[in-house]
mmCIF file of N, CA and C in Angstrom:
data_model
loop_
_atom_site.group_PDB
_atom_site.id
_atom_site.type_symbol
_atom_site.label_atom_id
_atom_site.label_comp_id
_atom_site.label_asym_id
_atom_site.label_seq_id
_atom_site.Cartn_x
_atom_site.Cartn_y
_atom_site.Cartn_z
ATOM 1 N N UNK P 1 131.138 210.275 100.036
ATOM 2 C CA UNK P 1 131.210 210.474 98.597
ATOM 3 C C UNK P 1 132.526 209.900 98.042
ATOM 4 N N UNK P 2 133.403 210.097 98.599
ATOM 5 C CA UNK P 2 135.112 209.801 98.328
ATOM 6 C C UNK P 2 134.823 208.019 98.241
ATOM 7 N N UNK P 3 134.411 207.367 99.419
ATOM 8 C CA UNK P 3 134.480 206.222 99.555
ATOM 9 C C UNK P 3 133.662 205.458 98.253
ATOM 10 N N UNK P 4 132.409 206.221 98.184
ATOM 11 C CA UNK P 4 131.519 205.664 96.602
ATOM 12 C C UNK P 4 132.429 205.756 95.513
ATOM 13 N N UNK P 5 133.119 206.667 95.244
ATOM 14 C CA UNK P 5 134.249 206.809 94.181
ATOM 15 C C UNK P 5 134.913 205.886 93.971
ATOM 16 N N UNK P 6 135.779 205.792 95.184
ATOM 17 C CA UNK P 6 136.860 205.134 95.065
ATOM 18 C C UNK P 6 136.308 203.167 95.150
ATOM 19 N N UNK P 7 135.417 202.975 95.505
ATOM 20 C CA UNK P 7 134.648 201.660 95.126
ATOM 21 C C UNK P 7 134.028 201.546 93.818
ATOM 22 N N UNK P 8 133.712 201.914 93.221
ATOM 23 C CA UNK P 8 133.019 202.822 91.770
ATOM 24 C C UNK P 8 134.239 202.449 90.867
ATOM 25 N N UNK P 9 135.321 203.015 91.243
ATOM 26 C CA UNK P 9 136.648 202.931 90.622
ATOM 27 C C UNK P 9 137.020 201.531 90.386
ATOM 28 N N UNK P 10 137.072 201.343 91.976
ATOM 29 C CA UNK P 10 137.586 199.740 92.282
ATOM 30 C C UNK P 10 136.846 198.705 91.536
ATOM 31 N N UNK P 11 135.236 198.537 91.409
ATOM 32 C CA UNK P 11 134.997 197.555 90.200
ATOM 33 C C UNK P 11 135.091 197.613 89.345
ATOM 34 N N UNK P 12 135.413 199.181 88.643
ATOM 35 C CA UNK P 12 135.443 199.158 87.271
ATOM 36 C C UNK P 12 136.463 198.333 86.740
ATOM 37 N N UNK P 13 138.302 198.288 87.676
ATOM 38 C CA UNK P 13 138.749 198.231 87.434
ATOM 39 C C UNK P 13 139.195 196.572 87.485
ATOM 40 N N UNK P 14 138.357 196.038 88.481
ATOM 41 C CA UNK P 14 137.568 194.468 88.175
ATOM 42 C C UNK P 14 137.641 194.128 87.354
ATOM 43 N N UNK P 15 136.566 194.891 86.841
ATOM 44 C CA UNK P 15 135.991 194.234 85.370
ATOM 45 C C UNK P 15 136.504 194.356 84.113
ATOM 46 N N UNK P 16 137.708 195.308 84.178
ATOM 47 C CA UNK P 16 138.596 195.202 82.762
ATOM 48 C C UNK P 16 139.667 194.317 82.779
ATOM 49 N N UNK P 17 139.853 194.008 84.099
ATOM 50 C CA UNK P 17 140.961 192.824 84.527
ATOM 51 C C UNK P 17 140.100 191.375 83.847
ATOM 52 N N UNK P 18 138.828 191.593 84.531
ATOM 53 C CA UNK P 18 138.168 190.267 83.997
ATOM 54 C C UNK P 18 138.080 189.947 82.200
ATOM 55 N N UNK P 19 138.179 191.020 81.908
ATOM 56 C CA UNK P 19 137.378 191.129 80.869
ATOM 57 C C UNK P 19 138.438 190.796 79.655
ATOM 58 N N UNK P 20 139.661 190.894 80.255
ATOM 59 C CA UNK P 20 140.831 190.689 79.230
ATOM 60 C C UNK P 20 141.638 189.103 80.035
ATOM 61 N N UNK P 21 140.830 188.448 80.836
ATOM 62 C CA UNK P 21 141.266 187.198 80.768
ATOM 63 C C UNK P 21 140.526 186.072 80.723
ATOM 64 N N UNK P 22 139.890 186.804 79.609
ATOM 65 C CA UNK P 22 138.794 185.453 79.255
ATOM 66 C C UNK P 22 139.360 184.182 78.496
ATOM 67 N N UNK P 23 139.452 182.936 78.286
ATOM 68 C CA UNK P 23 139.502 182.261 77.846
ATOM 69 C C UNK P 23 139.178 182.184 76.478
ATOM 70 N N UNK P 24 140.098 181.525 75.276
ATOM 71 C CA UNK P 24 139.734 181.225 73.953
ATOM 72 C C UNK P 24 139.884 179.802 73.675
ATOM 73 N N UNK P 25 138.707 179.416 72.742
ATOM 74 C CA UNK P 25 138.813 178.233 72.311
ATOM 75 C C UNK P 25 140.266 178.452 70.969
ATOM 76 N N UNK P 26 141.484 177.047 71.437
ATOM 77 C CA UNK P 26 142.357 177.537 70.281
ATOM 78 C C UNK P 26 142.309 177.247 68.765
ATOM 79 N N UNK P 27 140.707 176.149 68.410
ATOM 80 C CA UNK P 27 139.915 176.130 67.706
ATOM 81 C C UNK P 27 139.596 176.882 66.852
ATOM 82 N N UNK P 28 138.930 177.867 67.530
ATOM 83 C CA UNK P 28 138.455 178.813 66.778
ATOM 84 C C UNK P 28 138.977 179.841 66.435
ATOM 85 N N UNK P 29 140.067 179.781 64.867
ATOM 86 C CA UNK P 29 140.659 180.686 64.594
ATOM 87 C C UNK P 29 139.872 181.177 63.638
ATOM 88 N N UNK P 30 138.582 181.640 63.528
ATOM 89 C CA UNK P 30 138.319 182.336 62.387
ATOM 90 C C UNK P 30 138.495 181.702 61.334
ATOM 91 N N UNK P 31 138.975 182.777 60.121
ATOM 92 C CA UNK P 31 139.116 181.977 59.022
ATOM 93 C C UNK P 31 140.368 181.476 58.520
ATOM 94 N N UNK P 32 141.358 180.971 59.564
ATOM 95 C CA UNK P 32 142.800 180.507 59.668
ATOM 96 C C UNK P 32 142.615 179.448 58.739
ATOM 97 N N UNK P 33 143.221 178.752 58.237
ATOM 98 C CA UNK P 33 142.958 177.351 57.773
ATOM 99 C C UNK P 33 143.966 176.296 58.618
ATOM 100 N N UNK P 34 143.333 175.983 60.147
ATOM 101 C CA UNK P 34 144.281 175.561 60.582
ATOM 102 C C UNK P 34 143.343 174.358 61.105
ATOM 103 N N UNK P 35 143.538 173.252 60.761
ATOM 104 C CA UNK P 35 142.837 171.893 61.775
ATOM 105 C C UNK P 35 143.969 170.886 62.563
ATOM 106 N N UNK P 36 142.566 170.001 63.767
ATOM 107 C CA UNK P 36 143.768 169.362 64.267
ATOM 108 C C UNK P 36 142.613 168.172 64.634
ATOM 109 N N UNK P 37 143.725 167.428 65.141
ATOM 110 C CA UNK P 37 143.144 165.777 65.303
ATOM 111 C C UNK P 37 144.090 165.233 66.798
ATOM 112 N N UNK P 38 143.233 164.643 67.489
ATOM 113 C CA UNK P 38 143.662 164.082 68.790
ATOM 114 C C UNK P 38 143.952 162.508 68.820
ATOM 115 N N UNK P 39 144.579 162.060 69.039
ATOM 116 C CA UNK P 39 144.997 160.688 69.200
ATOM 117 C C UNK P 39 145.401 160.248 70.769
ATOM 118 N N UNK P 40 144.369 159.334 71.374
ATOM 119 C CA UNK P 40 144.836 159.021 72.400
ATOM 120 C C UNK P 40 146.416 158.760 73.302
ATOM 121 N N UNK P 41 147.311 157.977 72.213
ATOM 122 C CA UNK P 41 148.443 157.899 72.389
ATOM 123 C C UNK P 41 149.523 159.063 72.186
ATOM 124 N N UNK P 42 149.264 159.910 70.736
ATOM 125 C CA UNK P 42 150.182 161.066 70.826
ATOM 126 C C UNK P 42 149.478 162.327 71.402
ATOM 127 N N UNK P 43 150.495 163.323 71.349
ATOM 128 C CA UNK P 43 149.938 164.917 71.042
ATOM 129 C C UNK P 43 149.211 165.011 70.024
ATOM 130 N N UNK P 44 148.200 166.277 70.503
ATOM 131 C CA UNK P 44 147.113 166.599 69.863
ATOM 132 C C UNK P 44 148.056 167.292 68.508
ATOM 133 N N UNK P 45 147.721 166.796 67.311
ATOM 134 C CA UNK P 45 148.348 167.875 66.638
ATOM 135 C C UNK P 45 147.390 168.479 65.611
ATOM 136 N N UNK P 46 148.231 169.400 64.822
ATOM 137 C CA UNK P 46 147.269 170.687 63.939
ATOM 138 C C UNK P 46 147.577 170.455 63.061
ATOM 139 N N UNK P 47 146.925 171.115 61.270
ATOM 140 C CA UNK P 47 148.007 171.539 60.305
ATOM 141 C C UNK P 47 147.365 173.136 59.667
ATOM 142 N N UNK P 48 148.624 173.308 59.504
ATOM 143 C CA UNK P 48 148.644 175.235 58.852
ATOM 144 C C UNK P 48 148.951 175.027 57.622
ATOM 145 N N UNK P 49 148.621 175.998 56.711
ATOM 146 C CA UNK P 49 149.188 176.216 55.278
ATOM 147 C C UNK P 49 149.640 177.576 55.170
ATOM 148 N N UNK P 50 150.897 177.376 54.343
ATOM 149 C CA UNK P 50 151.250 179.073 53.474
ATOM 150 C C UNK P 50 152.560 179.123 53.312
ATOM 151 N N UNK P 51 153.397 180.157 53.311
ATOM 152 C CA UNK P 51 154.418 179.711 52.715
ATOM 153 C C UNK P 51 156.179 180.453 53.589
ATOM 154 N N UNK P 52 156.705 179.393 53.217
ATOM 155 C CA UNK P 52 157.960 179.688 54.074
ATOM 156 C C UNK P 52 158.587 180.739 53.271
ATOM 157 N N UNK P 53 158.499 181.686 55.528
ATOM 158 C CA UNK P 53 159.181 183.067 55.061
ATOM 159 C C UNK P 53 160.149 183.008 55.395
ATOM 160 N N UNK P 54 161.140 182.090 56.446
ATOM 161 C CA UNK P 54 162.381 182.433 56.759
ATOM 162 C C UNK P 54 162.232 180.813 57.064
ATOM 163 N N UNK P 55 164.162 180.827 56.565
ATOM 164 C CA UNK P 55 164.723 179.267 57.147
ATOM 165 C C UNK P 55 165.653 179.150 57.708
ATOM 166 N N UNK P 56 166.228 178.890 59.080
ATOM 167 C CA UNK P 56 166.904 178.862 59.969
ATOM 168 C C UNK P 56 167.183 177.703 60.838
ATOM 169 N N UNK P 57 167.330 177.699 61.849
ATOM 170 C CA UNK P 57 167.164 176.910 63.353
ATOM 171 C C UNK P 57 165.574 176.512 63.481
ATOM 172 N N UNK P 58 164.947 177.218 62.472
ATOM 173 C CA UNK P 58 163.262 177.268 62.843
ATOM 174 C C UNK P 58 162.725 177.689 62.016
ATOM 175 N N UNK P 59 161.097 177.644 61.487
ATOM 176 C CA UNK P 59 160.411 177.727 60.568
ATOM 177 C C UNK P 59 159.139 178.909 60.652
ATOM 178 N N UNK P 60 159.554 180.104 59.994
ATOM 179 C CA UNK P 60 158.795 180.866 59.596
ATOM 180 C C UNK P 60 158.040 180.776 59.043
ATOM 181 N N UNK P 61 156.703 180.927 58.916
ATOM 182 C CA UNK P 61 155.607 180.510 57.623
ATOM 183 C C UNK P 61 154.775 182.026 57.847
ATOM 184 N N UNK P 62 154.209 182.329 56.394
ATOM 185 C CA UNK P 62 153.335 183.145 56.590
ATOM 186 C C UNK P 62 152.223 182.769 56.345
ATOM 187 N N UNK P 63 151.261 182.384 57.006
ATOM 188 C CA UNK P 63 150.272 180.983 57.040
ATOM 189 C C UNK P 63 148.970 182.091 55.713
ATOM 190 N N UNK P 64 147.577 181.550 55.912
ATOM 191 C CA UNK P 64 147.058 182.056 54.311
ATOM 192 C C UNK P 64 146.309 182.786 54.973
ATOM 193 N N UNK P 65 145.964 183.251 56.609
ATOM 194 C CA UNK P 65 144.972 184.601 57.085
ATOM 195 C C UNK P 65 146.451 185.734 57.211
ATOM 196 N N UNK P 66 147.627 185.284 56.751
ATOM 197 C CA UNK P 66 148.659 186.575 56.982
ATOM 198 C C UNK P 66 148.995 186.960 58.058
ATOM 199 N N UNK P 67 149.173 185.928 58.672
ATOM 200 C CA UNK P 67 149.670 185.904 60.465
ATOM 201 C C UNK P 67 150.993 184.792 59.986
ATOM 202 N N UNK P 68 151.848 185.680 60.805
ATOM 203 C CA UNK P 68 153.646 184.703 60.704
ATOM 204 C C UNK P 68 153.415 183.622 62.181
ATOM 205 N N UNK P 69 153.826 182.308 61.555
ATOM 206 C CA UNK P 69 154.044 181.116 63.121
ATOM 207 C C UNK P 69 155.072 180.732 62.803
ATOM 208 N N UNK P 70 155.787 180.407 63.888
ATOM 209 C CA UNK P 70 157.358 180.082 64.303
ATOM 210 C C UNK P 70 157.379 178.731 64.798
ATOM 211 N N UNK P 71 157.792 177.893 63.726
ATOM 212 C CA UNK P 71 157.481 176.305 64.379
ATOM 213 C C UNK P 71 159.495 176.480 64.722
ATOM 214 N N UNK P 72 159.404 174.981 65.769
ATOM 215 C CA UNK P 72 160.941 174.582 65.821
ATOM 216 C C UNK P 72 160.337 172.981 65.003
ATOM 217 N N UNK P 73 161.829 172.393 64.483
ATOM 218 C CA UNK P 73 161.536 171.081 63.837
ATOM 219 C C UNK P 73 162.146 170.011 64.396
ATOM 220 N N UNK P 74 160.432 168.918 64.103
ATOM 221 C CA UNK P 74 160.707 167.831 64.932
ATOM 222 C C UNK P 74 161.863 166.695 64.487
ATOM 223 N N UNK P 75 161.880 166.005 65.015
ATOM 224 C CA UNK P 75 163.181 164.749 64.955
ATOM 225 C C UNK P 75 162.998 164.777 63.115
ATOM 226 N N UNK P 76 161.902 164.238 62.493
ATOM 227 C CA UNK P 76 161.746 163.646 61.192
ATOM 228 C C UNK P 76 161.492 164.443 60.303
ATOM 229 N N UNK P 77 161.814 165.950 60.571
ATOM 230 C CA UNK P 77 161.292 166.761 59.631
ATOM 231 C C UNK P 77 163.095 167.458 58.973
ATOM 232 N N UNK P 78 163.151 167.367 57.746
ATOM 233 C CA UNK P 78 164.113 167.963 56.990
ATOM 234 C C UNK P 78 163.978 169.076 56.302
ATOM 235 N N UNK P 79 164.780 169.923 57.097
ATOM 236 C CA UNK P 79 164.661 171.287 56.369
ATOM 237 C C UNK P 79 165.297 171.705 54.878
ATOM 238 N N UNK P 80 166.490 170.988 54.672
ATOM 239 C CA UNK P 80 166.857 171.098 53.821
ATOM 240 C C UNK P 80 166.284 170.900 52.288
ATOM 241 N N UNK P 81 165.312 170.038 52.843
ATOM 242 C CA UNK P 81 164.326 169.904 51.460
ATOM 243 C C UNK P 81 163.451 171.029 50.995
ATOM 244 N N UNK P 82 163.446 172.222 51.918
ATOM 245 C CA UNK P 82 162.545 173.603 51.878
ATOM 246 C C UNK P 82 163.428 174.713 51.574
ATOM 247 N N UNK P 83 162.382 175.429 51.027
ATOM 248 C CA UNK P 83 163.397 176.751 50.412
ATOM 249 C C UNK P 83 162.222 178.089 50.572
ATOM 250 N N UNK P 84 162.908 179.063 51.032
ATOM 251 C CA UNK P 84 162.094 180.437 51.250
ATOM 252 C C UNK P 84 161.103 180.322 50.309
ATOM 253 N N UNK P 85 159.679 180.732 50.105
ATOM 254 C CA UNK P 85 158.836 180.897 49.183
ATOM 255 C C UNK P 85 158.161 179.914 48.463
ATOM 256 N N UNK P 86 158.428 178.725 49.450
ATOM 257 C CA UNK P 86 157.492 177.404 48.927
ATOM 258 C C UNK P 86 155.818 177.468 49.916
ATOM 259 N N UNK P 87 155.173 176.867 48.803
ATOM 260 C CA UNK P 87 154.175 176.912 49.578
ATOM 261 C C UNK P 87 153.991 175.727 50.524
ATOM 262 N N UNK P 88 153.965 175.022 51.674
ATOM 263 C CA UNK P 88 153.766 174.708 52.113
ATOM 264 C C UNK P 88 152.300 174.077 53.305
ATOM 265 N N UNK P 89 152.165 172.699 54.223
ATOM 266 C CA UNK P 89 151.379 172.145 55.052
ATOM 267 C C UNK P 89 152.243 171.840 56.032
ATOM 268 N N UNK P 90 151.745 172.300 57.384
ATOM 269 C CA UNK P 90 152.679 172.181 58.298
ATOM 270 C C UNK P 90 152.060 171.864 59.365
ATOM 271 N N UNK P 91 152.353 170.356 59.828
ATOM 272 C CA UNK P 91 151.288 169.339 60.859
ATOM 273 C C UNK P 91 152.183 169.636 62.026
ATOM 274 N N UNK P 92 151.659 169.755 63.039
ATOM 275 C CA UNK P 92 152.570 170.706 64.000
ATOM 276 C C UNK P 92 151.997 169.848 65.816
ATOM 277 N N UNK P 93 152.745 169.969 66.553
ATOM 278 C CA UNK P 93 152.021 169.552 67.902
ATOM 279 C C UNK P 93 152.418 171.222 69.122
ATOM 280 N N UNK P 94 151.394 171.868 69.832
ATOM 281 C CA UNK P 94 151.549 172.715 70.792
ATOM 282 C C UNK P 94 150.558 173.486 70.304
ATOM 283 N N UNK P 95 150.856 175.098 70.480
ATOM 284 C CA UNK P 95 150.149 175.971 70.500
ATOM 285 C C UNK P 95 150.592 176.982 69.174
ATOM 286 N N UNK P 96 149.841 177.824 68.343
ATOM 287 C CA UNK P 96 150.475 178.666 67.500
ATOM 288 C C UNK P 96 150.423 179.436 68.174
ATOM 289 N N UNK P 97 151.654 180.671 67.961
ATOM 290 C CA UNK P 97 151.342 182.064 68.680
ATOM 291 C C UNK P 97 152.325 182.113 69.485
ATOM 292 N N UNK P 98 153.024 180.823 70.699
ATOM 293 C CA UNK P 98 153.610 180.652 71.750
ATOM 294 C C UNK P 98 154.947 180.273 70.983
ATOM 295 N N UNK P 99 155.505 181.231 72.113
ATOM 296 C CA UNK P 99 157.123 181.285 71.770
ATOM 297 C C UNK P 99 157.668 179.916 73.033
ATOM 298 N N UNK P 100 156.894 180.163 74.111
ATOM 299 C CA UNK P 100 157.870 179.217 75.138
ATOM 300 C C UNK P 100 157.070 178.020 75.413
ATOM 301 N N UNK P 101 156.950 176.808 75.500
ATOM 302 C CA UNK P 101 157.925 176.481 74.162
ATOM 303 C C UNK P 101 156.880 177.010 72.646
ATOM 304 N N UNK P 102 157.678 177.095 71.638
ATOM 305 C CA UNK P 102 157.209 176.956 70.162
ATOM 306 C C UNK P 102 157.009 175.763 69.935
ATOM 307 N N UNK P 103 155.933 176.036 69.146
ATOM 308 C CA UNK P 103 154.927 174.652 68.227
ATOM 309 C C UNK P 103 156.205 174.096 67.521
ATOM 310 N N UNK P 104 156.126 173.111 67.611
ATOM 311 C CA UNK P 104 156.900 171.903 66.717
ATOM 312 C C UNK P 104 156.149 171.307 65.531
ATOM 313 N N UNK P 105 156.895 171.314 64.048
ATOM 314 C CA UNK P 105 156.676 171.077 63.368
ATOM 315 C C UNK P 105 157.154 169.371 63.090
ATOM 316 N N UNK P 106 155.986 168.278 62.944
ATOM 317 C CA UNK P 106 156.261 167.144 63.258
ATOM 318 C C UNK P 106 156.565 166.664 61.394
ATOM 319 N N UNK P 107 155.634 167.506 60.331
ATOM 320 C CA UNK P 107 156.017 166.718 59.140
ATOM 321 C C UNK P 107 155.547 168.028 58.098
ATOM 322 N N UNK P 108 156.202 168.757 57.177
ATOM 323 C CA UNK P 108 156.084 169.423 56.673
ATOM 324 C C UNK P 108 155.668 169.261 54.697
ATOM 325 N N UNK P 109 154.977 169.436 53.818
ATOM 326 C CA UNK P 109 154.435 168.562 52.655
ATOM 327 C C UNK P 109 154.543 169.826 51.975
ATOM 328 N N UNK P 110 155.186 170.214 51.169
ATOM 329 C CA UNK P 110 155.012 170.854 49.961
ATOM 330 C C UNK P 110 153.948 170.825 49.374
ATOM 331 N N UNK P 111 153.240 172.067 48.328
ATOM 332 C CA UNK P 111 151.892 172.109 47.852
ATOM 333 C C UNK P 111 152.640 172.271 46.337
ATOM 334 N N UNK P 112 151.852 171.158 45.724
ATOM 335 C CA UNK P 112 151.796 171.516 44.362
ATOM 336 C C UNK P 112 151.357 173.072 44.104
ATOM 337 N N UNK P 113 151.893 173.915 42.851
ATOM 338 C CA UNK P 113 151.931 175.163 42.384
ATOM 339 C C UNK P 113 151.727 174.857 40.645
ATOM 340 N N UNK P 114 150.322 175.669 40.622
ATOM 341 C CA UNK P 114 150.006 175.725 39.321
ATOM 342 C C UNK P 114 150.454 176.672 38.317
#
């Protein structure tokens, strides 16, 4: 009886291991407004919209599903031209979400405001 248990136990505990390392397409964010485009020669890159929450060493955005991404900036991108609370497009190469490394922001476009 002990031994059925404790095997009983043992797959359960399988299957929650399995079950939380499933794979995501990084595609499919819902209703993020985030697209990307592949180019044989460069990195795959993305773009996000919404608006810069913090300006530093690195780029806070609070993108438009209300999730914060932390880009670092690439060679050609000038921060100084941005200011907290602009709305912003932010074409990016890596992963959102990932701190090590952080998504790089390759060219950043201000949004007209009506």
């Amino acid at each position: 009886m002990k031994r059925t248990i404790t095997a009983l136990l043992a797959a359960l505990m399988l299957l929650t291991l399995a079950a939380c390392g499933s794979n995501s397409d990084p595609s499919g964010n819902g209703d993020a407004a985030v697209s990307g485009t592949t180019d044989s020669t460069e990195e795959a890159t993305a773009t996000v919209s919404g608006v810069v929450n913090r300006l530093d060493d690195y780029l806070v955005l609070l993108t438009e599903d209300e999730t914060y991404a932390v880009f670092d900036f690439g060679e050609d991108v000038d921060p100084a031209e941005l200011e907290e609370g602009d709305s912003v497009t932010v074409t990016y190469t890596g992963e959102l979400g990932s701190e090590d490394p952080a998504p790089v922001a390759v060219s950043i476009t201000k949004s007209e405001t009506a």
